[in-house]
Structure formats: C-alpha cells, structure tokens
CSV table of C-alpha atoms in Angstrom, one decimal:
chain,number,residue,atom,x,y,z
A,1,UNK,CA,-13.3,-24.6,55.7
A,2,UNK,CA,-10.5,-23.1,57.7
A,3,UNK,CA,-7.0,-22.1,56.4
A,4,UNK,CA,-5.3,-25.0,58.5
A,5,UNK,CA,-7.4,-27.4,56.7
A,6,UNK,CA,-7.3,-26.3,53.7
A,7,UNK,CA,-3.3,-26.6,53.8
A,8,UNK,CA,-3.7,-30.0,55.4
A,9,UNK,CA,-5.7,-31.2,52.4
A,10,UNK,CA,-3.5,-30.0,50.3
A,11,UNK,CA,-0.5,-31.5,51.8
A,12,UNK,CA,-2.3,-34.8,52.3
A,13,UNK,CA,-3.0,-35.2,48.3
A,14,UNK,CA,0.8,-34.6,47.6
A,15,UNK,CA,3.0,-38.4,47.7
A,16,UNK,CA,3.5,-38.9,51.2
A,17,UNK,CA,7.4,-39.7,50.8
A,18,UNK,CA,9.8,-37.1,52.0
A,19,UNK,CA,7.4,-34.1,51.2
A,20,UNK,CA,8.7,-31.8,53.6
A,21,UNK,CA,12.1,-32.3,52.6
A,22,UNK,CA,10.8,-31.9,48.4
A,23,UNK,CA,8.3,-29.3,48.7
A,24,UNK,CA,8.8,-25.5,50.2
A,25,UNK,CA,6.3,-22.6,50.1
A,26,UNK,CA,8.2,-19.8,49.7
A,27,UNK,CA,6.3,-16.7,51.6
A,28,UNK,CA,3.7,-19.2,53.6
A,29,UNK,CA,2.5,-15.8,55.1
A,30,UNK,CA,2.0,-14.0,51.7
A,31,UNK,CA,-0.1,-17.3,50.3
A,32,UNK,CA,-2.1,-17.8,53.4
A,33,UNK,CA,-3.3,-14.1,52.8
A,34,UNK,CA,-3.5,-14.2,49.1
A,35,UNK,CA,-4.2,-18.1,47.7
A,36,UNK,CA,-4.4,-16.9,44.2
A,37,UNK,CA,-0.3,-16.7,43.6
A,38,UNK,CA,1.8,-19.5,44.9
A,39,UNK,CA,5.5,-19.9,44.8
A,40,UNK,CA,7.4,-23.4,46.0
A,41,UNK,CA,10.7,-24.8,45.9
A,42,UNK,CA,11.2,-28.6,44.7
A,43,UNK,CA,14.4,-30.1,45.7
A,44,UNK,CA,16.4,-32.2,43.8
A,45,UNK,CA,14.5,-31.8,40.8
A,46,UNK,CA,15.8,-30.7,37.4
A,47,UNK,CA,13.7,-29.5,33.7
A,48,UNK,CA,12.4,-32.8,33.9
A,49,UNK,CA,9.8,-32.0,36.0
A,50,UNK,CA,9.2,-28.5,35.8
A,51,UNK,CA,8.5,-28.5,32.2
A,52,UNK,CA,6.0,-31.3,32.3
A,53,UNK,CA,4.7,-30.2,35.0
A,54,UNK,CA,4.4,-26.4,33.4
A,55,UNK,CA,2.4,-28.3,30.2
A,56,UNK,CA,0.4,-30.0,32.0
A,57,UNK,CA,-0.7,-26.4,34.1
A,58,UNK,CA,-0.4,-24.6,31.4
A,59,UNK,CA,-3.2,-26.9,29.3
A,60,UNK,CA,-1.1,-27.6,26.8
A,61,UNK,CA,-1.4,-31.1,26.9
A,62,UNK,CA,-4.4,-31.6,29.3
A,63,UNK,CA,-7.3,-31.4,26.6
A,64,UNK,CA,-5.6,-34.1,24.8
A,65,UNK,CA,-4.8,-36.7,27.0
A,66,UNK,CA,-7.8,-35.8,29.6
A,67,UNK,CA,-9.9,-34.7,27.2
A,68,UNK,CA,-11.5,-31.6,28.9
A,69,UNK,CA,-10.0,-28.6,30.8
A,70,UNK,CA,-9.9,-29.4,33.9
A,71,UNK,CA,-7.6,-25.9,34.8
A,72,UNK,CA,-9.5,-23.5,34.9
A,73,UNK,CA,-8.9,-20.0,36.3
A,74,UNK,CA,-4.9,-20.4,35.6
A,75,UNK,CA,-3.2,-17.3,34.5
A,76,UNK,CA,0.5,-18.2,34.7
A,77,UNK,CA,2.2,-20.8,35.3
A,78,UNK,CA,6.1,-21.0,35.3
A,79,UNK,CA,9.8,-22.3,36.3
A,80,UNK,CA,13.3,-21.8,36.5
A,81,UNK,CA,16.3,-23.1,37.9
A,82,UNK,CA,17.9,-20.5,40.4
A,83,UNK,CA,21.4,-21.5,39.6
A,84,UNK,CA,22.8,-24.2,37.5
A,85,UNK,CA,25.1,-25.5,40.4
A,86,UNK,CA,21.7,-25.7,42.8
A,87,UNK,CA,19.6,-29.1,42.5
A,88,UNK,CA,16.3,-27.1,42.5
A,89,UNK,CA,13.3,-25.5,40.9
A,90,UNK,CA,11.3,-22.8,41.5
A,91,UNK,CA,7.6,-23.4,40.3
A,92,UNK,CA,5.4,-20.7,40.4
A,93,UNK,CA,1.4,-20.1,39.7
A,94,UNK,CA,-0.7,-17.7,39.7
A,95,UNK,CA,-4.4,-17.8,39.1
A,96,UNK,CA,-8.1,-15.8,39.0
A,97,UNK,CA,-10.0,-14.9,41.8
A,98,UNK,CA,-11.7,-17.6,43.5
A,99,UNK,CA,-9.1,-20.1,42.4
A,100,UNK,CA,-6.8,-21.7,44.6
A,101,UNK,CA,-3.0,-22.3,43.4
A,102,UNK,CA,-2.0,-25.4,46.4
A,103,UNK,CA,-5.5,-26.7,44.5
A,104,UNK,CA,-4.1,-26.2,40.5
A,105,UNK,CA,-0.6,-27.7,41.7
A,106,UNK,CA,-2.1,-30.8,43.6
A,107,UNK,CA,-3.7,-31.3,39.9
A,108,UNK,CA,-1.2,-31.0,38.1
A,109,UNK,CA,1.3,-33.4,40.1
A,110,UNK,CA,-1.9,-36.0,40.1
A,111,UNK,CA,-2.3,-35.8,36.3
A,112,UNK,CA,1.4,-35.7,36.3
A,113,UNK,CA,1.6,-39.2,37.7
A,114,UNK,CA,-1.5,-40.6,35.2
A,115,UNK,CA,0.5,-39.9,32.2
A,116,UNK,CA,3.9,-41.5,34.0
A,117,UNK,CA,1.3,-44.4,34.5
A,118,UNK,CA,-0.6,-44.5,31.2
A,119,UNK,CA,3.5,-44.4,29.4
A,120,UNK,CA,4.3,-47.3,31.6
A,121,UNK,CA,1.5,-49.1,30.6
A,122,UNK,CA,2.2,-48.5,27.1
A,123,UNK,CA,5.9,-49.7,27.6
A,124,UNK,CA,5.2,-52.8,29.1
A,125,UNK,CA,2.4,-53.5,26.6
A,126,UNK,CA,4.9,-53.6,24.3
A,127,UNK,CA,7.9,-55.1,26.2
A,128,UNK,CA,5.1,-58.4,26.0
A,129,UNK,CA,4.7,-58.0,22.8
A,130,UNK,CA,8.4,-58.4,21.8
A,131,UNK,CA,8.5,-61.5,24.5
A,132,UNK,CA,5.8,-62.9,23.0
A,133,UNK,CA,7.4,-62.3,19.2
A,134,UNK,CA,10.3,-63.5,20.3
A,135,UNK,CA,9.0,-66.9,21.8
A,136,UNK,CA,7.1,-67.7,18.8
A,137,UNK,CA,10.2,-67.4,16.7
A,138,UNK,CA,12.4,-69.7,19.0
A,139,UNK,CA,10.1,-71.9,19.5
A,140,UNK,CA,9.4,-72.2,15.4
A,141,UNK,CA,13.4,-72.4,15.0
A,142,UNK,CA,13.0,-75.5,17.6
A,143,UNK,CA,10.4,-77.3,15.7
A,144,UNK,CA,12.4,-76.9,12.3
A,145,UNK,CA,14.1,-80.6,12.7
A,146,UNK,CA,10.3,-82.1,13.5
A,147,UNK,CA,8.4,-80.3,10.7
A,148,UNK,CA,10.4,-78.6,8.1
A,149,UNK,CA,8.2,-77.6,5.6
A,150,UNK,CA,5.6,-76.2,8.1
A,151,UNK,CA,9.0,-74.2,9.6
A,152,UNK,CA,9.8,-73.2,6.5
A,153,UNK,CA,6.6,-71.7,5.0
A,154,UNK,CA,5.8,-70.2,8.4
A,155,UNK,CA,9.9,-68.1,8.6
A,156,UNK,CA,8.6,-67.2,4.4
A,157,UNK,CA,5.2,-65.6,5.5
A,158,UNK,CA,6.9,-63.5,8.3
A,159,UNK,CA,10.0,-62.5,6.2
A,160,UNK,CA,7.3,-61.7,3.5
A,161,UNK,CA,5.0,-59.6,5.7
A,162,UNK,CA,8.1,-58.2,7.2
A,163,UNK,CA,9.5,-57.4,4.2
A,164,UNK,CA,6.6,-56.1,2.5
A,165,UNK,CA,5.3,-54.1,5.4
A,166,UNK,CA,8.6,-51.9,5.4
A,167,UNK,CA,8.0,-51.5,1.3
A,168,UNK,CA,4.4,-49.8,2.0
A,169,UNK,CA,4.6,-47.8,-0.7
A,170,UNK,CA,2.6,-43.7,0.2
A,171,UNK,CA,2.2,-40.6,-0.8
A,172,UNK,CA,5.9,-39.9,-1.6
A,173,UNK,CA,7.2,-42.8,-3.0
A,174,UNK,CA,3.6,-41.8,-5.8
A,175,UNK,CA,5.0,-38.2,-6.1
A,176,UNK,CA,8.3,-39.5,-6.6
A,177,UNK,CA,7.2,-42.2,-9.0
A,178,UNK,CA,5.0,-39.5,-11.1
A,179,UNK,CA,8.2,-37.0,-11.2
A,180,UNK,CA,10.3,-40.0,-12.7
A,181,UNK,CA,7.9,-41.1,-15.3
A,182,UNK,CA,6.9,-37.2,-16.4
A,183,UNK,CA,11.0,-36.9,-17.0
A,184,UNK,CA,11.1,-40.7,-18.9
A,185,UNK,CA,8.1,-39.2,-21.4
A,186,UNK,CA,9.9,-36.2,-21.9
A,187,UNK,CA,12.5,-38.1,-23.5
A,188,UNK,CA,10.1,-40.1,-25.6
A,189,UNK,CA,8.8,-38.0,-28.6
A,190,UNK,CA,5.3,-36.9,-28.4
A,191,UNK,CA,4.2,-38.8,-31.7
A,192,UNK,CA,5.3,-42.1,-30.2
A,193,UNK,CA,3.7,-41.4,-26.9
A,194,UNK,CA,0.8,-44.3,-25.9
A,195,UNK,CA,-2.1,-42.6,-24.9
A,196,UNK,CA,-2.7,-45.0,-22.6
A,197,UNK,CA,0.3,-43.8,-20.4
A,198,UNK,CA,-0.6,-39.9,-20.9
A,199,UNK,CA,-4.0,-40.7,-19.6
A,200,UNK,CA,-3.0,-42.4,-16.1
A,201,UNK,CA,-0.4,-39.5,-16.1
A,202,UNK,CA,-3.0,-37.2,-16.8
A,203,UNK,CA,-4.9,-38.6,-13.9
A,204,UNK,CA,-2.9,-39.2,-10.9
A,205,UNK,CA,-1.4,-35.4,-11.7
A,206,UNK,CA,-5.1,-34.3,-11.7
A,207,UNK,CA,-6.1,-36.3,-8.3
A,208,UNK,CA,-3.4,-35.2,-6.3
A,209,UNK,CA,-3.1,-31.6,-7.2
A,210,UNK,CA,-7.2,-31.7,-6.2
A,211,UNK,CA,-6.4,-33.4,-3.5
A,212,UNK,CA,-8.8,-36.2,-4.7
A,213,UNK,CA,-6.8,-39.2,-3.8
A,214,UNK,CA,-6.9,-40.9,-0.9
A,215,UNK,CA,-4.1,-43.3,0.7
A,216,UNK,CA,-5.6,-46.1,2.6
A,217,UNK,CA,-3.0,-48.0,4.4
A,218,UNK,CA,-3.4,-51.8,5.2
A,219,UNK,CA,0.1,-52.1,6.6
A,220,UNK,CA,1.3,-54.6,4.0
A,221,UNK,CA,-0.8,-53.2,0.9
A,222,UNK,CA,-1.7,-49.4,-0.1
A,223,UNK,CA,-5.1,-48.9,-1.9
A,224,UNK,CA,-5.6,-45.7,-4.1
A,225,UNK,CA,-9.2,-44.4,-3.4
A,226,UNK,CA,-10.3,-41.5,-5.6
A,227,UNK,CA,-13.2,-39.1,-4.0
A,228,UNK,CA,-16.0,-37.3,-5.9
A,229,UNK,CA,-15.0,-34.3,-3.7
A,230,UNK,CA,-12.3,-32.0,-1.7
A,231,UNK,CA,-12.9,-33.2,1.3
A,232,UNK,CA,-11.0,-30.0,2.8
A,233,UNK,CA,-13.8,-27.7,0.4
A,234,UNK,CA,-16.6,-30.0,0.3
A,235,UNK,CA,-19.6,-30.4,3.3
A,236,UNK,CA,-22.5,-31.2,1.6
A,237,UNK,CA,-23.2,-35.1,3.1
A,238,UNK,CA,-25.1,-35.7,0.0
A,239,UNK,CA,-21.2,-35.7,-1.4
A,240,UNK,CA,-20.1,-37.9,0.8
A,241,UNK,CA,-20.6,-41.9,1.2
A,242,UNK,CA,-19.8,-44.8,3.3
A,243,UNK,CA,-16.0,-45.0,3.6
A,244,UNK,CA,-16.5,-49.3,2.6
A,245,UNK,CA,-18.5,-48.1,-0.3
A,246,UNK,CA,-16.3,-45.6,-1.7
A,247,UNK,CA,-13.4,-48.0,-1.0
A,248,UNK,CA,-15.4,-50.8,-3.1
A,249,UNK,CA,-16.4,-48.0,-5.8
A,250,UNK,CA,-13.5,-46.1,-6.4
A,251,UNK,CA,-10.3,-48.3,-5.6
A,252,UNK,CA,-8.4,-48.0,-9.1
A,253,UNK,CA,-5.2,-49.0,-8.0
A,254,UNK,CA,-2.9,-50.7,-5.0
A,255,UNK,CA,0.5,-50.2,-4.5
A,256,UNK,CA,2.7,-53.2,-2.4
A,257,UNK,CA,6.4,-53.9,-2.0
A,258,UNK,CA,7.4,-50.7,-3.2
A,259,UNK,CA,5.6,-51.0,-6.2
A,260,UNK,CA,1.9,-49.3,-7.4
A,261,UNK,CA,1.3,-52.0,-10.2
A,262,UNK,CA,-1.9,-50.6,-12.3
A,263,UNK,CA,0.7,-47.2,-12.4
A,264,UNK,CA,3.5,-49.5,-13.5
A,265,UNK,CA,1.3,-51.6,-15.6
A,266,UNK,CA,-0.1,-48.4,-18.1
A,267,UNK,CA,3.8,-47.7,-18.7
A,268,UNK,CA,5.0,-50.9,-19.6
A,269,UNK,CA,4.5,-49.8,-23.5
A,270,UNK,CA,4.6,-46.3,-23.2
A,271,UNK,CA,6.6,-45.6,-26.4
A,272,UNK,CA,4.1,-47.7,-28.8
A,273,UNK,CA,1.6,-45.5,-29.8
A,274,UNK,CA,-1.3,-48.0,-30.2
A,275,UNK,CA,-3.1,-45.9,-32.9
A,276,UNK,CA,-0.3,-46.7,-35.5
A,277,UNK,CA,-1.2,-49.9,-36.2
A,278,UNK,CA,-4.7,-49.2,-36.6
C-alpha cells in the first residue's frame, strides 16, 4: 500500500467533524520517512483527553475493559500542554519497528470513544432505574386513599429494606464489635467469666487472624461462612468444596441491621459463669 493511502486510511478512521482544524502532524516529512514516532497537535483540547487517551495507549486500562492487548509494539506514549494560556495538546508516540503510530493513535481514539459509549450506557441504565423507582413510589403514594393497608405495608417493606440494607453489617463493624467486647471482659473478672462468651471470643479472634472467615454479602443480610482452609495458602481442590455447600455447612452466624445476633447472643450472660451453679 502506498504512503498516500496509508495517510488517507488513517485520516478516514478519525471523526469526520472538523479534523483538519483538531488534528496536526507536526513534521509530516519526518513521519512519512520514519512511521514509528509520531507527533500531533489537538486543538482545543485540555488533560481531559490526553490523559485518557495516554491510558488507554499506554495499556493501562486496555486489558481490563477490552480484555486483551490490543497495542502491541508501543514504546512511549505521552502529552503535555505547551503553555497554560494555549488551548492545546501535544500527543506524542513512539513505537517498534514494524509498527505504525497514525495506526496505534486511530486505536486509541476508537477505544476512546467505546468506553465514552459503554459509561453512557451505564448512566442512562441508571437514570431509568431512578425513573422507574421514582414512579413506583408516586404512583403507591396515589393509591394510599384507595388501599391503605396495601400502601402501608408496601412504604414498611421498602423503608425496611432501605433501612436494613444501609445497616449491612462487614468486616469492620465484626473487628470493631470483637475490640469492644475484648475491652467489656477485661472489666469482668476472669472467675465470673461464662465460658460460653470466651469460646465465641476465642473463635472469631482465631478465624479472622487465619483468615478463615468469609463475609458473604446478600445486601440486606451478612452470613459468616468459616472455611477448612487459607484460601490465600491453600490449592489442594480436595480442600475446597462447592461455594452452596460450604455456605449450607459452615454458616454459624448472620449479621443484619447492624447487628451479628449469634455474636450478640453468646454475650448476653457473659458475667454468669454457668459452672457455679453446678
């Protein structure tokens, strides 16, 4: 393919609007000779562009939303801003022999405008979402005088859900619970202490620090899952099960509105020892 068609192709995969006016090749002579290092001006641009469009080059986000690396060859790829009273850029790449920079930057602008696509998508997904939310909840607050009861129990469940989906109890508030109740038996003397309550202590200490304990999240309800193994230290697949099955085998606790309730539930007593009325 000859040089003139090569830069036709390359111009013809660029937006078609005003791209002699955006785009300028500084040293057309230089990258006709050499196609490996290319240097352009875009106009009326800012660090918007440049540095996603450096990323992007630069494969630094590529292999995550592409899922392969589709820029090969690049050595550098950079920007800067001449002067910060000039509403410019000055993009330049530079790649291995064999590579062409016009093809690496016609890429880059095209994957450029998939993620500006796949974010817009995302945005308006959830922009109907809201509408949808919202227009469910008028037209409940509208049916309130024709069927109060149903109104009512249906506002409960979503203040419920609402309310116990922002109390999702994790991994700190069970740290933070642990610290409190180590400092409340402190204060409790040891020969008063239920063993009952030293035991769970004794146990959630000993999952987390082994990193045993698992935090399965249902949105509105936590379950505590304890493993067999360190998943970080263990690959032997005879260690390792279903997820359903260790979920059904090894649940030993749930935590919901803030609260883990078989925790709360060994400490209710904790300063009866049992084995004094034996």
């Amino acid at each position: 393919m000859s040089q003139a068609k090569q830069d036709s192709l390359t111009i013809s995969r660029l937006p078609p609007s005003s791209v002699a006016e955006k785009i300028e090749i500084l040293d057309p002579d230089g990258y006709k000779s050499d196609q490996t290092m290319l240097t352009i001006v875009l106009h009326e641009e800012d660090h918007t562009i440049g540095n996603a469009l450096k990323h992007i080059i630069c494969q630094m986000l590529v292999i995550l939303i592409f899922g392969s690396n589709v820029y090969l060859g690049v050595e550098f790829c950079g920007y800067n801003i001449p002067h910060p009273l000039e509403d410019k850029i000055l993009i330049r790449i530079q790649t291995e022999k064999g590579y062409s920079a016009g093809d690496i930057l016609c890429r880059g602008l095209e994957d450029l405008h998939t993620m500006q696509a796949f974010r817009i998508s995302i945005k308006e997904y959830f922009t109907r979402l809201a509408y949808d939310y919202s227009a469910s909840v008028k037209d409940l607050s509208l049916d309130v005088r024709e069927k109060p009861f149903k109104s009512i129990a249906s506002i409960s469940l979503i203040f419920g859900l609402t309310f116990a989906y922002h109390k999702n109890p994790g991994e700190r508030e069970l740290r933070n619970k642990l610290a409190n109740l180590r400092q409340k038996m402190i204060l409790i003397p040891v020969t008063i202490h239920s063993k009952k309550a030293d035991n769970c202590l004794e146990k959630y200490t000993k999952l987390l620090n082994e990193k045993r304990l698992d935090f399965v999240n249902f949105w509105f309800i936590a379950l505590l899952v304890e493993r067999d193994y360190n998943p970080n230290v263990a690959n032997d697949r005879i260690t390792r099960q279903w997820p359903w099955i260790d979920l059904w085998r090894n649940c030993f606790d749930f935590g919901i509105c803030g609260r883990f309730w078989m925790l709360e539930n060994s400490f209710n007593d904790c300063d009866i020892c049992e084995e004094e009325f034996l």
